[in-house]
PDB file of C-alpha atoms in Angstrom:
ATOM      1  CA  UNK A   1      -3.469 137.443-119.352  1.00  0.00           C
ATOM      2  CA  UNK A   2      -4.305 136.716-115.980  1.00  0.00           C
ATOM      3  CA  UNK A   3      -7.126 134.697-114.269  1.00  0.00           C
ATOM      4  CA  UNK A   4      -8.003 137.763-112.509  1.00  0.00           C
ATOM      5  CA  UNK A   5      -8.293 139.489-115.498  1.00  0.00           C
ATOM      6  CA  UNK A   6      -9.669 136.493-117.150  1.00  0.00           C
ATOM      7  CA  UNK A   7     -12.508 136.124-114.918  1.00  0.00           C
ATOM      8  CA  UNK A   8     -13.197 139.926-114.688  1.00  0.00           C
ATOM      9  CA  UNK A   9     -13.556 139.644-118.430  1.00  0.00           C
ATOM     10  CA  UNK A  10     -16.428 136.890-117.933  1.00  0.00           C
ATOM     11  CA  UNK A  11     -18.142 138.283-115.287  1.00  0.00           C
ATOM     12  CA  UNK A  12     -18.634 141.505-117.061  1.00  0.00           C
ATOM     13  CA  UNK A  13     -19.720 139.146-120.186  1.00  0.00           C
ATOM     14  CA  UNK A  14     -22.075 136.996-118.057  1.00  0.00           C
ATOM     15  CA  UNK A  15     -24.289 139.703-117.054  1.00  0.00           C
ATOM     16  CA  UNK A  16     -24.466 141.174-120.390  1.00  0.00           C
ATOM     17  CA  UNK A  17     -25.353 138.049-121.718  1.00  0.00           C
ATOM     18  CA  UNK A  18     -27.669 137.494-119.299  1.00  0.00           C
ATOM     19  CA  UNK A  19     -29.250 140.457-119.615  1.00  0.00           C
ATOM     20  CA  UNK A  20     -29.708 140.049-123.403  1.00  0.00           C
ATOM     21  CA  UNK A  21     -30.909 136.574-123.031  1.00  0.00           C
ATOM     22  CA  UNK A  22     -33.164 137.122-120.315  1.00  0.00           C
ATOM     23  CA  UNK A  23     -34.843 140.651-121.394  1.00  0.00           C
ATOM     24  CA  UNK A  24     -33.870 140.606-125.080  1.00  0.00           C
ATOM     25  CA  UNK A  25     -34.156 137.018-126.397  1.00  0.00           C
ATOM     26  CA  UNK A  26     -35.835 137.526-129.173  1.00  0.00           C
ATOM     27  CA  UNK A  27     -33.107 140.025-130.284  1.00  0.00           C
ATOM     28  CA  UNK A  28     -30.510 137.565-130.268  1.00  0.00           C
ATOM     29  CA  UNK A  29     -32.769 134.961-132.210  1.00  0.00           C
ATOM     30  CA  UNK A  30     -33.173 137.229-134.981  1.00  0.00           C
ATOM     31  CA  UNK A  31     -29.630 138.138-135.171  1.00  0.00           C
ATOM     32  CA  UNK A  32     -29.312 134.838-135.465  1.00  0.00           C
ATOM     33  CA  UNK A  33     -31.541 134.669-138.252  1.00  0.00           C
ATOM     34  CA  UNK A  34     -33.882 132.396-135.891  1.00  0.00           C
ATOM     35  CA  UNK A  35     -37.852 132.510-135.594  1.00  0.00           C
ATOM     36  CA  UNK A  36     -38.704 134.229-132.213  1.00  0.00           C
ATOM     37  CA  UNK A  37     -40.556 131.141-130.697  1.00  0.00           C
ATOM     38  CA  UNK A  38     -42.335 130.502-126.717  1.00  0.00           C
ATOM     39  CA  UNK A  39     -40.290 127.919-126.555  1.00  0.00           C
ATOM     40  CA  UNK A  40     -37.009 129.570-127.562  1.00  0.00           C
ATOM     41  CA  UNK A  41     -37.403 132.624-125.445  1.00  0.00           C
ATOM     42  CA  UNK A  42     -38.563 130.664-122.417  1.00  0.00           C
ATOM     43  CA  UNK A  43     -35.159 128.709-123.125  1.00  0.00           C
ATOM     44  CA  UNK A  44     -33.199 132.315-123.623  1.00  0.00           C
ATOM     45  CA  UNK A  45     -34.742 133.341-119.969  1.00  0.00           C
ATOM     46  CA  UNK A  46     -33.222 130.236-118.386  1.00  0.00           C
ATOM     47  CA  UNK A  47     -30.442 130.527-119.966  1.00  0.00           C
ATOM     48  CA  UNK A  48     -29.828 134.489-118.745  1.00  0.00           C
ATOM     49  CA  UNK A  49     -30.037 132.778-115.158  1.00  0.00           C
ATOM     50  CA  UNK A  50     -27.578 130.480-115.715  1.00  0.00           C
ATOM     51  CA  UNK A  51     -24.930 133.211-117.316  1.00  0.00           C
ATOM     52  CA  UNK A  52     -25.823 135.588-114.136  1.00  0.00           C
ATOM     53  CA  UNK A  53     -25.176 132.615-111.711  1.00  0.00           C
ATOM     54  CA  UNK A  54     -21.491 132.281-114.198  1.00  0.00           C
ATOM     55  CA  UNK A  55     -20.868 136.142-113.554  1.00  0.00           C
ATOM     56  CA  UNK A  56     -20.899 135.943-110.126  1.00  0.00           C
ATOM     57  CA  UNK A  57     -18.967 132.675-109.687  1.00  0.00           C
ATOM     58  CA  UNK A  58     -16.159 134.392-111.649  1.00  0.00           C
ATOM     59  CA  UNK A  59     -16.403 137.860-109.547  1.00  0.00           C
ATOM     60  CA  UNK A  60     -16.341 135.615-105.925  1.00  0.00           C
ATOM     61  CA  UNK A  61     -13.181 132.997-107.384  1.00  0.00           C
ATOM     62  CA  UNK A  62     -11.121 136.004-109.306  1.00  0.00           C
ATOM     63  CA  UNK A  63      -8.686 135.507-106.571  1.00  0.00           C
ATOM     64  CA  UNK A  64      -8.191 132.301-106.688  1.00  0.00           C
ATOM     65  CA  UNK A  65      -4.790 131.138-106.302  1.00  0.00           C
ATOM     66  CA  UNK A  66      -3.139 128.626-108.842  1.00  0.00           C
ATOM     67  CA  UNK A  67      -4.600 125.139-108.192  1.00  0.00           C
ATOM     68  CA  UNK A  68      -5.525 122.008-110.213  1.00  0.00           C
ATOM     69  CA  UNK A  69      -9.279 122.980-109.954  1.00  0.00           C
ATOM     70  CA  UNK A  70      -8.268 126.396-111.374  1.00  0.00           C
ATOM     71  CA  UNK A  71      -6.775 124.956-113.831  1.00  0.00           C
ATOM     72  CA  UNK A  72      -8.867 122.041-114.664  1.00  0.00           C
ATOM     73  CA  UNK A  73     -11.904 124.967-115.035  1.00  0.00           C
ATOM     74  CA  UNK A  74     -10.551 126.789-117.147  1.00  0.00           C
ATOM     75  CA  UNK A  75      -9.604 124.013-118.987  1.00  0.00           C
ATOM     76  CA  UNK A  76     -12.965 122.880-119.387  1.00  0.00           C
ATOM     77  CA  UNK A  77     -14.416 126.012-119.779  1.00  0.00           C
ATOM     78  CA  UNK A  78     -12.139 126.819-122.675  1.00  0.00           C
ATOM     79  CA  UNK A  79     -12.955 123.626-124.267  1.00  0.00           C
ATOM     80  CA  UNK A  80     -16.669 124.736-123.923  1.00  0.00           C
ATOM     81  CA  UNK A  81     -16.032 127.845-125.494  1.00  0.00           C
ATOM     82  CA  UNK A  82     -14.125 126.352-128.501  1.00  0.00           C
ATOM     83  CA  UNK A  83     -16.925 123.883-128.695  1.00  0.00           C
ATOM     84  CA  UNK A  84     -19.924 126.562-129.193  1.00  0.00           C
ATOM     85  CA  UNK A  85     -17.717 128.360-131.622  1.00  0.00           C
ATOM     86  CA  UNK A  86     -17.860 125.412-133.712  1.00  0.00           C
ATOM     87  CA  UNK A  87     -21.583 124.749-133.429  1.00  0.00           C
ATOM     88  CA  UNK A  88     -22.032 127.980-134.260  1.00  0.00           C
ATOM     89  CA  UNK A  89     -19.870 127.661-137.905  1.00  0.00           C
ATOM     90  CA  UNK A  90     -21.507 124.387-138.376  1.00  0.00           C
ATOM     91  CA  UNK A  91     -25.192 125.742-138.056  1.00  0.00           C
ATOM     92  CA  UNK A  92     -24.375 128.332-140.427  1.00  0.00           C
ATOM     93  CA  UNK A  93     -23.254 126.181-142.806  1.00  0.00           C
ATOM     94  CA  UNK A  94     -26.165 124.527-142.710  1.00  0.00           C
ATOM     95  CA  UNK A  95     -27.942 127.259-143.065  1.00  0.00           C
ATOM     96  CA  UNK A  96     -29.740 127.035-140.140  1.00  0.00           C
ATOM     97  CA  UNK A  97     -28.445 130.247-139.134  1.00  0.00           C
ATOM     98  CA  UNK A  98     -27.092 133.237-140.515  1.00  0.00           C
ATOM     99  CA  UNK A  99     -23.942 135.331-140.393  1.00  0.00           C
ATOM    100  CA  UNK A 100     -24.889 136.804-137.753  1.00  0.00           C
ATOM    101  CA  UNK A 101     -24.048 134.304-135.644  1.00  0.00           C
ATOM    102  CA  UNK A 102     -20.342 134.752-136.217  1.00  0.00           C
ATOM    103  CA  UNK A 103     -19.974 137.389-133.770  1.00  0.00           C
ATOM    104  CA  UNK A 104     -20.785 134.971-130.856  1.00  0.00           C
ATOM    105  CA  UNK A 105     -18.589 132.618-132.483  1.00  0.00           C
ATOM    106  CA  UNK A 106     -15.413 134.832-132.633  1.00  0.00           C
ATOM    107  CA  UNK A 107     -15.891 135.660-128.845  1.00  0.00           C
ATOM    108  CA  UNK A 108     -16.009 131.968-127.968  1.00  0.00           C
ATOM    109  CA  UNK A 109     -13.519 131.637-129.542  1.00  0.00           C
ATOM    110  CA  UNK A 110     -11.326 134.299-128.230  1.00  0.00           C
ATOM    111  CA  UNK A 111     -12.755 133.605-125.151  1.00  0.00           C
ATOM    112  CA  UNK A 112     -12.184 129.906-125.541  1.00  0.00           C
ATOM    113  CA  UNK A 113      -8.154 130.453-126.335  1.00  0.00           C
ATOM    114  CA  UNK A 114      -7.688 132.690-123.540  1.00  0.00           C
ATOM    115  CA  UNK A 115      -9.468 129.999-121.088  1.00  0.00           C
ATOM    116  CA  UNK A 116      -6.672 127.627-122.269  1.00  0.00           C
ATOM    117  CA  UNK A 117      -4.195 129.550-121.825  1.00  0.00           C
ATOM    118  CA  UNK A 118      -4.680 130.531-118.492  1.00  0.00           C
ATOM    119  CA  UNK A 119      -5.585 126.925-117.534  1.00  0.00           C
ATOM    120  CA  UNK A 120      -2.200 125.821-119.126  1.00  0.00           C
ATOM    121  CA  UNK A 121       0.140 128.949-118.545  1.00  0.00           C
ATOM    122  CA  UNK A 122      -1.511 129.256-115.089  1.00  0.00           C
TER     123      UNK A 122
END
C-alpha cells in the first residue's frame, strides 16, 4: 500500500467519522453500549471537527514525497491507531463497553498496521 492510497483511505474515513460524530453522536455511544450524555455528545461534536480538520490534512499531503516527517507521521499515527484499538479491548473487558465497540477497534487496528507499514516500508 501506498501513502497515497493510505491517506486517500483516511481522508475518506475522517469525514465519515466526522460526520457520525458530529451529527450522529449519540449513535455511536449506544453502539458502544454508552449512555447518550450533554457532555459526551458535546465531546463527539468536537471531536467530528477534529477528524474533518484530519481528512483534509491527508487529501492536501497525499502527495507527499518520502521524507522523515512522512515517515515519522505515520509512524505516530499508526502507533495512535494501535493504541485506541487497545483501549477499546480493555474497556470492554471491563465492561464498560460492549461488543460493539470491536468494530472501531478492528479498523484501528487495520488502520494502525497499515500506518506502520507505510511509515517503515516508505
Amino acid at each position: 500500500m501506498t501513502f497515497e492510497i493510505l491517506a486517500l483511505v483516511m481522508t475518506v474515513a475522517c469525514i465519515v467519522l466526522g460526520a457520525r460524530f458530529f451529527a450522529f453522536g449519540g449513535g455511536v455511544l449506544k453502539e458502544w453500549g454508552l449512555e447518550s450524555t450533554t457532555g459526551a455528545l458535546i465531546l463527539f461534536r468536537r471531536m467530528g471537527v477534529m477528524y474533518f480538520g484530519l481528512a483534509a490534512a491527508f487529501f492536501l499531503g497525499r502527495t507527499a514525497g518520502p521524507s522523515e516527517i512522512r515517515s515519522a507521521v505515520c509512524l505516530i499515527l499508526g502507533g495512535t491507531a494501535l493504541l485506541l484499538a487497545g483501549l477499546g479491548v480493555y474497556e470492554f473487558l471491563a465492561r464498560r463497553a460492549t461488543a460493539g465497540i470491536f468494530r472501531s477497534a478492528v479498523a484501528e487496528a487495520v488502520l494502525g498496521a497499515a500506518f506502520i507499514w507505510v511509515g517503515l516500508v516508505g
